[in-house]
PDB file of C-alpha atoms in Angstrom:
ATOM      1  CA  UNK A   1     100.809  50.672  40.238  1.00 41.00           C
ATOM      2  CA  UNK A   2      99.138  47.218  40.781  1.00 39.00           C
ATOM      3  CA  UNK A   3      97.721  48.670  43.816  1.00 39.00           C
ATOM      4  CA  UNK A   4      96.210  51.527  41.915  1.00 38.00           C
ATOM      5  CA  UNK A   5      94.890  48.985  39.506  1.00 41.00           C
ATOM      6  CA  UNK A   6      93.040  47.330  42.193  1.00 37.00           C
ATOM      7  CA  UNK A   7      91.650  50.351  43.856  1.00 40.00           C
ATOM      8  CA  UNK A   8      90.221  51.807  40.841  1.00 43.00           C
ATOM      9  CA  UNK A   9      87.688  49.299  40.147  1.00 42.00           C
ATOM     10  CA  UNK A  10      86.749  49.335  43.806  1.00 42.00           C
ATOM     11  CA  UNK A  11      86.235  52.824  43.807  1.00 41.00           C
ATOM     12  CA  UNK A  12      83.931  52.698  40.722  1.00 38.00           C
ATOM     13  CA  UNK A  13      82.062  50.030  42.502  1.00 35.00           C
ATOM     14  CA  UNK A  14      81.513  52.288  45.488  1.00 34.00           C
ATOM     15  CA  UNK A  15      80.376  55.190  43.356  1.00 34.00           C
ATOM     16  CA  UNK A  16      77.983  52.982  41.706  1.00 34.00           C
ATOM     17  CA  UNK A  17      76.557  51.709  45.144  1.00 35.00           C
ATOM     18  CA  UNK A  18      76.388  55.304  46.383  1.00 38.00           C
ATOM     19  CA  UNK A  19      74.337  56.108  43.022  1.00 37.00           C
ATOM     20  CA  UNK A  20      72.052  53.080  43.686  1.00 38.00           C
ATOM     21  CA  UNK A  21      71.482  54.496  47.224  1.00 40.00           C
ATOM     22  CA  UNK A  22      70.537  57.954  45.903  1.00 43.00           C
ATOM     23  CA  UNK A  23      68.465  56.620  43.315  1.00 40.00           C
ATOM     24  CA  UNK A  24      66.037  54.973  45.549  1.00 81.00           C
ATOM     25  CA  UNK A  25      63.980  58.163  46.205  1.00 93.00           C
ATOM     26  CA  UNK A  26      61.828  59.752  43.648  1.00 95.00           C
ATOM     27  CA  UNK A  27      64.027  62.299  41.726  1.00 96.00           C
ATOM     28  CA  UNK A  28      62.670  65.692  41.305  1.00 98.00           C
ATOM     29  CA  UNK A  29      63.755  68.644  39.324  1.00 98.00           C
ATOM     30  CA  UNK A  30      64.506  71.815  41.495  1.00 98.00           C
ATOM     31  CA  UNK A  31      61.594  73.563  40.106  1.00 98.00           C
ATOM     32  CA  UNK A  32      59.310  70.682  40.833  1.00 99.00           C
ATOM     33  CA  UNK A  33      60.388  70.164  44.276  1.00 99.00           C
ATOM     34  CA  UNK A  34      60.287  73.952  45.117  1.00 99.00           C
ATOM     35  CA  UNK A  35      56.515  74.019  43.736  1.00 99.00           C
ATOM     36  CA  UNK A  36      55.745  70.856  45.567  1.00 99.00           C
ATOM     37  CA  UNK A  37      57.222  72.371  48.824  1.00 99.00           C
ATOM     38  CA  UNK A  38      55.319  75.577  48.602  1.00 99.00           C
ATOM     39  CA  UNK A  39      52.209  73.719  47.661  1.00 99.00           C
ATOM     40  CA  UNK A  40      52.036  72.733  51.509  1.00 99.00           C
ATOM     41  CA  UNK A  41      51.260  76.244  52.647  1.00 98.00           C
ATOM     42  CA  UNK A  42      48.269  78.787  51.682  1.00 97.00           C
ATOM     43  CA  UNK A  43      48.970  81.239  48.842  1.00 96.00           C
ATOM     44  CA  UNK A  44      49.233  84.180  50.670  1.00 97.00           C
ATOM     45  CA  UNK A  45      52.451  82.685  52.540  1.00 97.00           C
ATOM     46  CA  UNK A  46      53.998  81.539  49.384  1.00 97.00           C
ATOM     47  CA  UNK A  47      55.658  84.374  47.697  1.00 96.00           C
ATOM     48  CA  UNK A  48      57.830  85.150  50.932  1.00 98.00           C
ATOM     49  CA  UNK A  49      58.268  81.584  52.161  1.00 98.00           C
ATOM     50  CA  UNK A  50      61.808  80.277  52.381  1.00 98.00           C
ATOM     51  CA  UNK A  51      62.386  76.908  50.219  1.00 99.00           C
ATOM     52  CA  UNK A  52      64.721  73.979  50.844  1.00 99.00           C
ATOM     53  CA  UNK A  53      65.156  71.116  48.060  1.00 99.00           C
ATOM     54  CA  UNK A  54      67.158  67.985  48.455  1.00 98.00           C
ATOM     55  CA  UNK A  55      70.492  68.480  46.684  1.00 97.00           C
ATOM     56  CA  UNK A  56      73.314  65.951  46.115  1.00 96.00           C
ATOM     57  CA  UNK A  57      74.635  66.253  49.782  1.00 96.00           C
ATOM     58  CA  UNK A  58      71.390  67.043  51.576  1.00 97.00           C
ATOM     59  CA  UNK A  59      69.056  69.767  51.804  1.00 98.00           C
ATOM     60  CA  UNK A  60      69.949  73.119  50.020  1.00 98.00           C
ATOM     61  CA  UNK A  61      68.360  76.742  50.330  1.00 98.00           C
ATOM     62  CA  UNK A  62      66.763  77.843  47.163  1.00 98.00           C
ATOM     63  CA  UNK A  63      65.330  80.912  48.832  1.00 97.00           C
ATOM     64  CA  UNK A  64      65.639  82.384  52.275  1.00 98.00           C
ATOM     65  CA  UNK A  65      62.441  83.280  54.226  1.00 98.00           C
ATOM     66  CA  UNK A  66      61.192  86.718  54.558  1.00 98.00           C
ATOM     67  CA  UNK A  67      57.793  85.825  56.596  1.00 98.00           C
ATOM     68  CA  UNK A  68      59.134  83.215  59.286  1.00 96.00           C
ATOM     69  CA  UNK A  69      57.878  80.312  57.105  1.00 98.00           C
ATOM     70  CA  UNK A  70      60.241  77.556  55.668  1.00 98.00           C
ATOM     71  CA  UNK A  71      58.747  74.844  53.168  1.00 99.00           C
ATOM     72  CA  UNK A  72      60.370  71.608  52.076  1.00 98.00           C
ATOM     73  CA  UNK A  73      59.652  68.084  51.171  1.00 98.00           C
ATOM     74  CA  UNK A  74      60.374  65.553  53.605  1.00 97.00           C
ATOM     75  CA  UNK A  75      61.413  62.141  52.463  1.00 96.00           C
ATOM     76  CA  UNK A  76      60.652  59.125  54.874  1.00 92.00           C
ATOM     77  CA  UNK A  77      60.483  56.219  52.460  1.00 93.00           C
ATOM     78  CA  UNK A  78      61.659  55.421  48.903  1.00 94.00           C
ATOM     79  CA  UNK A  79      58.313  56.583  47.470  1.00 94.00           C
ATOM     80  CA  UNK A  80      57.306  59.231  49.876  1.00 96.00           C
ATOM     81  CA  UNK A  81      56.752  62.889  49.283  1.00 98.00           C
ATOM     82  CA  UNK A  82      55.722  65.002  52.182  1.00 98.00           C
ATOM     83  CA  UNK A  83      55.495  68.658  51.388  1.00 99.00           C
ATOM     84  CA  UNK A  84      55.561  70.653  54.649  1.00 98.00           C
ATOM     85  CA  UNK A  85      55.459  74.711  55.556  1.00 98.00           C
ATOM     86  CA  UNK A  86      56.921  75.149  59.088  1.00 97.00           C
ATOM     87  CA  UNK A  87      56.832  78.214  61.149  1.00 96.00           C
ATOM     88  CA  UNK A  88      59.887  79.712  62.953  1.00 93.00           C
ATOM     89  CA  UNK A  89      59.438  77.568  66.303  1.00 90.00           C
ATOM     90  CA  UNK A  90      59.569  74.720  64.044  1.00 89.00           C
ATOM     91  CA  UNK A  91      63.067  75.131  62.807  1.00 88.00           C
ATOM     92  CA  UNK A  92      65.048  74.063  65.810  1.00 83.00           C
ATOM     93  CA  UNK A  93      62.382  71.515  66.798  1.00 84.00           C
ATOM     94  CA  UNK A  94      61.671  69.807  63.401  1.00 90.00           C
ATOM     95  CA  UNK A  95      63.497  71.156  60.321  1.00 93.00           C
ATOM     96  CA  UNK A  96      67.011  70.865  61.874  1.00 92.00           C
ATOM     97  CA  UNK A  97      66.274  67.096  62.406  1.00 92.00           C
ATOM     98  CA  UNK A  98      64.989  66.876  58.666  1.00 95.00           C
ATOM     99  CA  UNK A  99      68.296  68.422  57.511  1.00 96.00           C
ATOM    100  CA  UNK A 100      70.112  65.968  59.270  1.00 96.00           C
ATOM    101  CA  UNK A 101      68.091  63.160  57.716  1.00 96.00           C
ATOM    102  CA  UNK A 102      68.615  64.857  54.183  1.00 96.00           C
ATOM    103  CA  UNK A 103      72.404  64.409  54.582  1.00 97.00           C
ATOM    104  CA  UNK A 104      71.966  60.751  55.823  1.00 96.00           C
ATOM    105  CA  UNK A 105      69.609  60.000  52.746  1.00 96.00           C
ATOM    106  CA  UNK A 106      72.440  61.376  50.373  1.00 96.00           C
ATOM    107  CA  UNK A 107      74.898  59.314  52.181  1.00 95.00           C
ATOM    108  CA  UNK A 108      72.907  56.146  51.434  1.00 95.00           C
ATOM    109  CA  UNK A 109      71.704  55.305  54.812  1.00 95.00           C
ATOM    110  CA  UNK A 110      68.696  53.210  54.799  1.00 94.00           C
ATOM    111  CA  UNK A 111      65.428  54.789  55.632  1.00 92.00           C
ATOM    112  CA  UNK A 112      64.700  52.121  58.475  1.00 92.00           C
ATOM    113  CA  UNK A 113      67.975  53.080  60.001  1.00 95.00           C
ATOM    114  CA  UNK A 114      67.196  56.646  59.671  1.00 94.00           C
ATOM    115  CA  UNK A 115      63.683  56.160  61.306  1.00 92.00           C
ATOM    116  CA  UNK A 116      65.110  54.225  64.202  1.00 94.00           C
ATOM    117  CA  UNK A 117      68.005  57.018  64.750  1.00 94.00           C
ATOM    118  CA  UNK A 118      65.015  59.578  64.613  1.00 92.00           C
ATOM    119  CA  UNK A 119      63.141  57.714  67.276  1.00 90.00           C
ATOM    120  CA  UNK A 120      66.044  57.351  69.447  1.00 92.00           C
ATOM    121  CA  UNK A 121      66.901  61.020  69.157  1.00 90.00           C
ATOM    122  CA  UNK A 122      63.360  62.021  70.039  1.00 87.00           C
ATOM    123  CA  UNK A 123      63.353  59.849  73.161  1.00 87.00           C
ATOM    124  CA  UNK A 124      66.930  60.640  74.300  1.00 89.00           C
ATOM    125  CA  UNK A 125      66.396  64.309  74.110  1.00 84.00           C
ATOM    126  CA  UNK A 126      68.642  64.844  71.081  1.00 88.00           C
ATOM    127  CA  UNK A 127      65.658  66.391  69.327  1.00 87.00           C
ATOM    128  CA  UNK A 128      63.972  69.136  71.214  1.00 85.00           C
ATOM    129  CA  UNK A 129      60.424  69.787  71.428  1.00 86.00           C
ATOM    130  CA  UNK A 130      58.706  73.150  69.925  1.00 86.00           C
ATOM    131  CA  UNK A 131      59.525  76.043  72.264  1.00 86.00           C
ATOM    132  CA  UNK A 132      55.840  77.113  72.401  1.00 86.00           C
ATOM    133  CA  UNK A 133      52.674  77.564  70.208  1.00 89.00           C
ATOM    134  CA  UNK A 134      53.127  76.792  66.269  1.00 92.00           C
ATOM    135  CA  UNK A 135      52.145  75.665  63.207  1.00 96.00           C
ATOM    136  CA  UNK A 136      52.847  73.314  60.239  1.00 97.00           C
ATOM    137  CA  UNK A 137      50.885  73.522  57.325  1.00 98.00           C
ATOM    138  CA  UNK A 138      50.492  70.238  55.234  1.00 98.00           C
ATOM    139  CA  UNK A 139      47.572  71.394  52.841  1.00 98.00           C
ATOM    140  CA  UNK A 140      49.083  69.977  49.581  1.00 99.00           C
ATOM    141  CA  UNK A 141      47.176  67.701  47.505  1.00 98.00           C
ATOM    142  CA  UNK A 142      50.361  65.557  47.168  1.00 98.00           C
ATOM    143  CA  UNK A 143      50.919  64.089  50.719  1.00 98.00           C
ATOM    144  CA  UNK A 144      52.528  60.595  50.084  1.00 98.00           C
ATOM    145  CA  UNK A 145      53.602  59.556  53.323  1.00 95.00           C
ATOM    146  CA  UNK A 146      54.958  56.472  55.058  1.00 93.00           C
ATOM    147  CA  UNK A 147      52.119  54.956  57.393  1.00 87.00           C
ATOM    148  CA  UNK A 148      52.620  52.790  60.726  1.00 83.00           C
ATOM    149  CA  UNK A 149      52.686  49.490  58.551  1.00 85.00           C
ATOM    150  CA  UNK A 150      55.515  50.907  56.472  1.00 87.00           C
ATOM    151  CA  UNK A 151      53.513  51.572  53.033  1.00 91.00           C
ATOM    152  CA  UNK A 152      52.867  54.857  51.654  1.00 95.00           C
ATOM    153  CA  UNK A 153      49.398  56.532  52.040  1.00 96.00           C
ATOM    154  CA  UNK A 154      48.132  59.594  50.310  1.00 97.00           C
ATOM    155  CA  UNK A 155      47.129  61.566  53.372  1.00 96.00           C
ATOM    156  CA  UNK A 156      44.314  64.277  52.886  1.00 95.00           C
ATOM    157  CA  UNK A 157      45.299  67.951  53.431  1.00 97.00           C
ATOM    158  CA  UNK A 158      45.738  68.967  57.175  1.00 97.00           C
ATOM    159  CA  UNK A 159      47.085  71.735  59.439  1.00 97.00           C
ATOM    160  CA  UNK A 160      49.315  70.589  62.580  1.00 97.00           C
ATOM    161  CA  UNK A 161      49.766  72.573  65.529  1.00 96.00           C
ATOM    162  CA  UNK A 162      52.532  71.964  68.203  1.00 93.00           C
ATOM    163  CA  UNK A 163      50.872  70.322  71.124  1.00 93.00           C
ATOM    164  CA  UNK A 164      53.434  68.849  73.528  1.00 90.00           C
ATOM    165  CA  UNK A 165      51.986  66.336  76.005  1.00 91.00           C
ATOM    166  CA  UNK A 166      48.246  67.064  74.874  1.00 93.00           C
ATOM    167  CA  UNK A 167      46.362  63.869  74.766  1.00 94.00           C
ATOM    168  CA  UNK A 168      43.027  63.153  73.269  1.00 93.00           C
ATOM    169  CA  UNK A 169      41.397  62.938  76.540  1.00 93.00           C
ATOM    170  CA  UNK A 170      42.405  66.502  77.132  1.00 95.00           C
ATOM    171  CA  UNK A 171      40.562  67.898  74.151  1.00 92.00           C
ATOM    172  CA  UNK A 172      37.561  65.563  74.656  1.00 91.00           C
ATOM    173  CA  UNK A 173      38.033  63.503  71.323  1.00 88.00           C
ATOM    174  CA  UNK A 174      39.044  60.386  69.879  1.00 88.00           C
ATOM    175  CA  UNK A 175      40.508  59.385  66.474  1.00 89.00           C
ATOM    176  CA  UNK A 176      37.593  57.479  65.113  1.00 89.00           C
ATOM    177  CA  UNK A 177      35.041  60.571  66.095  1.00 88.00           C
ATOM    178  CA  UNK A 178      37.412  62.884  64.437  1.00 87.00           C
ATOM    179  CA  UNK A 179      37.926  60.847  61.235  1.00 85.00           C
ATOM    180  CA  UNK A 180      34.463  60.644  60.825  1.00 85.00           C
ATOM    181  CA  UNK A 181      33.910  64.541  61.105  1.00 85.00           C
ATOM    182  CA  UNK A 182      36.380  66.323  59.111  1.00 82.00           C
ATOM    183  CA  UNK A 183      37.680  69.344  61.084  1.00 82.00           C
ATOM    184  CA  UNK A 184      37.806  67.850  64.396  1.00 90.00           C
ATOM    185  CA  UNK A 185      41.255  67.380  66.092  1.00 93.00           C
ATOM    186  CA  UNK A 186      43.408  64.400  66.247  1.00 94.00           C
ATOM    187  CA  UNK A 187      46.600  64.069  68.319  1.00 94.00           C
ATOM    188  CA  UNK A 188      49.308  62.717  66.901  1.00 92.00           C
ATOM    189  CA  UNK A 189      52.559  61.527  68.300  1.00 88.00           C
ATOM    190  CA  UNK A 190      51.459  62.229  71.988  1.00 89.00           C
ATOM    191  CA  UNK A 191      54.208  63.208  74.133  1.00 88.00           C
ATOM    192  CA  UNK A 192      56.504  66.171  74.098  1.00 89.00           C
ATOM    193  CA  UNK A 193      56.840  66.218  70.188  1.00 89.00           C
ATOM    194  CA  UNK A 194      53.046  65.962  69.780  1.00 90.00           C
ATOM    195  CA  UNK A 195      50.693  67.678  67.379  1.00 94.00           C
ATOM    196  CA  UNK A 196      47.099  68.470  67.091  1.00 96.00           C
ATOM    197  CA  UNK A 197      46.006  67.712  63.589  1.00 96.00           C
ATOM    198  CA  UNK A 198      43.038  69.119  61.909  1.00 94.00           C
ATOM    199  CA  UNK A 199      41.960  68.037  58.577  1.00 94.00           C
ATOM    200  CA  UNK A 200      41.037  70.595  55.793  1.00 93.00           C
ATOM    201  CA  UNK A 201      38.172  70.519  53.616  1.00 89.00           C
ATOM    202  CA  UNK A 202      39.997  71.322  50.184  1.00 94.00           C
ATOM    203  CA  UNK A 203      43.809  71.178  49.255  1.00 97.00           C
ATOM    204  CA  UNK A 204      46.032  74.181  48.114  1.00 97.00           C
ATOM    205  CA  UNK A 205      45.834  75.318  44.520  1.00 96.00           C
ATOM    206  CA  UNK A 206      47.993  72.739  42.542  1.00 96.00           C
ATOM    207  CA  UNK A 207      48.591  74.834  39.348  1.00 97.00           C
ATOM    208  CA  UNK A 208      52.341  75.541  40.167  1.00 97.00           C
ATOM    209  CA  UNK A 209      52.811  71.669  41.011  1.00 98.00           C
ATOM    210  CA  UNK A 210      51.152  70.465  37.945  1.00 97.00           C
ATOM    211  CA  UNK A 211      53.163  72.830  35.693  1.00 98.00           C
ATOM    212  CA  UNK A 212      56.453  72.343  37.074  1.00 98.00           C
ATOM    213  CA  UNK A 213      56.402  68.598  37.748  1.00 98.00           C
ATOM    214  CA  UNK A 214      54.889  67.092  34.773  1.00 96.00           C
ATOM    215  CA  UNK A 215      55.860  63.483  34.544  1.00 95.00           C
ATOM    216  CA  UNK A 216      57.908  63.565  37.917  1.00 97.00           C
ATOM    217  CA  UNK A 217      55.248  62.523  40.377  1.00 97.00           C
ATOM    218  CA  UNK A 218      53.949  59.002  41.317  1.00 95.00           C
ATOM    219  CA  UNK A 219      50.601  57.956  40.307  1.00 94.00           C
ATOM    220  CA  UNK A 220      48.502  58.890  43.350  1.00 93.00           C
ATOM    221  CA  UNK A 221      46.058  55.811  42.689  1.00 92.00           C
ATOM    222  CA  UNK A 222      48.889  53.602  43.806  1.00 91.00           C
ATOM    223  CA  UNK A 223      48.443  54.939  47.375  1.00 95.00           C
ATOM    224  CA  UNK A 224      45.355  54.142  49.601  1.00 94.00           C
ATOM    225  CA  UNK A 225      43.860  57.357  50.906  1.00 94.00           C
ATOM    226  CA  UNK A 226      43.919  58.370  54.563  1.00 92.00           C
ATOM    227  CA  UNK A 227      41.427  59.252  56.241  1.00 91.00           C
ATOM    228  CA  UNK A 228      39.618  56.467  54.454  1.00 85.00           C
ATOM    229  CA  UNK A 229      36.641  57.612  52.461  1.00 78.00           C
ATOM    230  CA  UNK A 230      33.366  57.395  54.547  1.00 67.00           C
ATOM    231  CA  UNK A 231      30.230  55.852  53.297  1.00 45.00           C
ATOM    232  CA  UNK A 232      27.474  58.272  52.024  1.00 44.00           C
TER     233      UNK A 232
END
């Protein structure tokens, strides 16, 4: 009986610690997260796209895909929200990795550890590159993404194309030139898991996000924009 009395407070303490770990990310209602996920893609794909949201134990399916596209909100920082719509080739290459990371988030694993494990998995072949050409839509107006310095930046709407082992030299471009000329491609994460990225002129329609996420999203003015504004 005495042992049970000792274990009871210990169990309560562990549950409290788990709650703290889970509370570190921005909490979203299911309706808000679904709308945010779908905002990553163009309107013509949304109705039939699959939707995943972060539940108590990891990502859960809200709706199965009937057009080959699956949309979800990645978390890579306590304050990040990264809406993405993946094509079928991305399911094994990227979505499976994010599903695993969702479970780790809910287990209270620190983001630094999760990202270190991601890098190791990309390096050692645990996570496979896309099997062929494909696309990831990120045209939402709510791209709050962890930057290289560890802070969160508001990234402009863009489209990413699978581009394994493609370099800036291959496409005759460079980041500085591309950032000054929206639409020109940039290579992100050069190597087997690389993408060719092109920024779009305007984000997708945000009406559903504004309707379902009132009071749930962070103040965008807290994040610096990327690409940075160009001088007129």
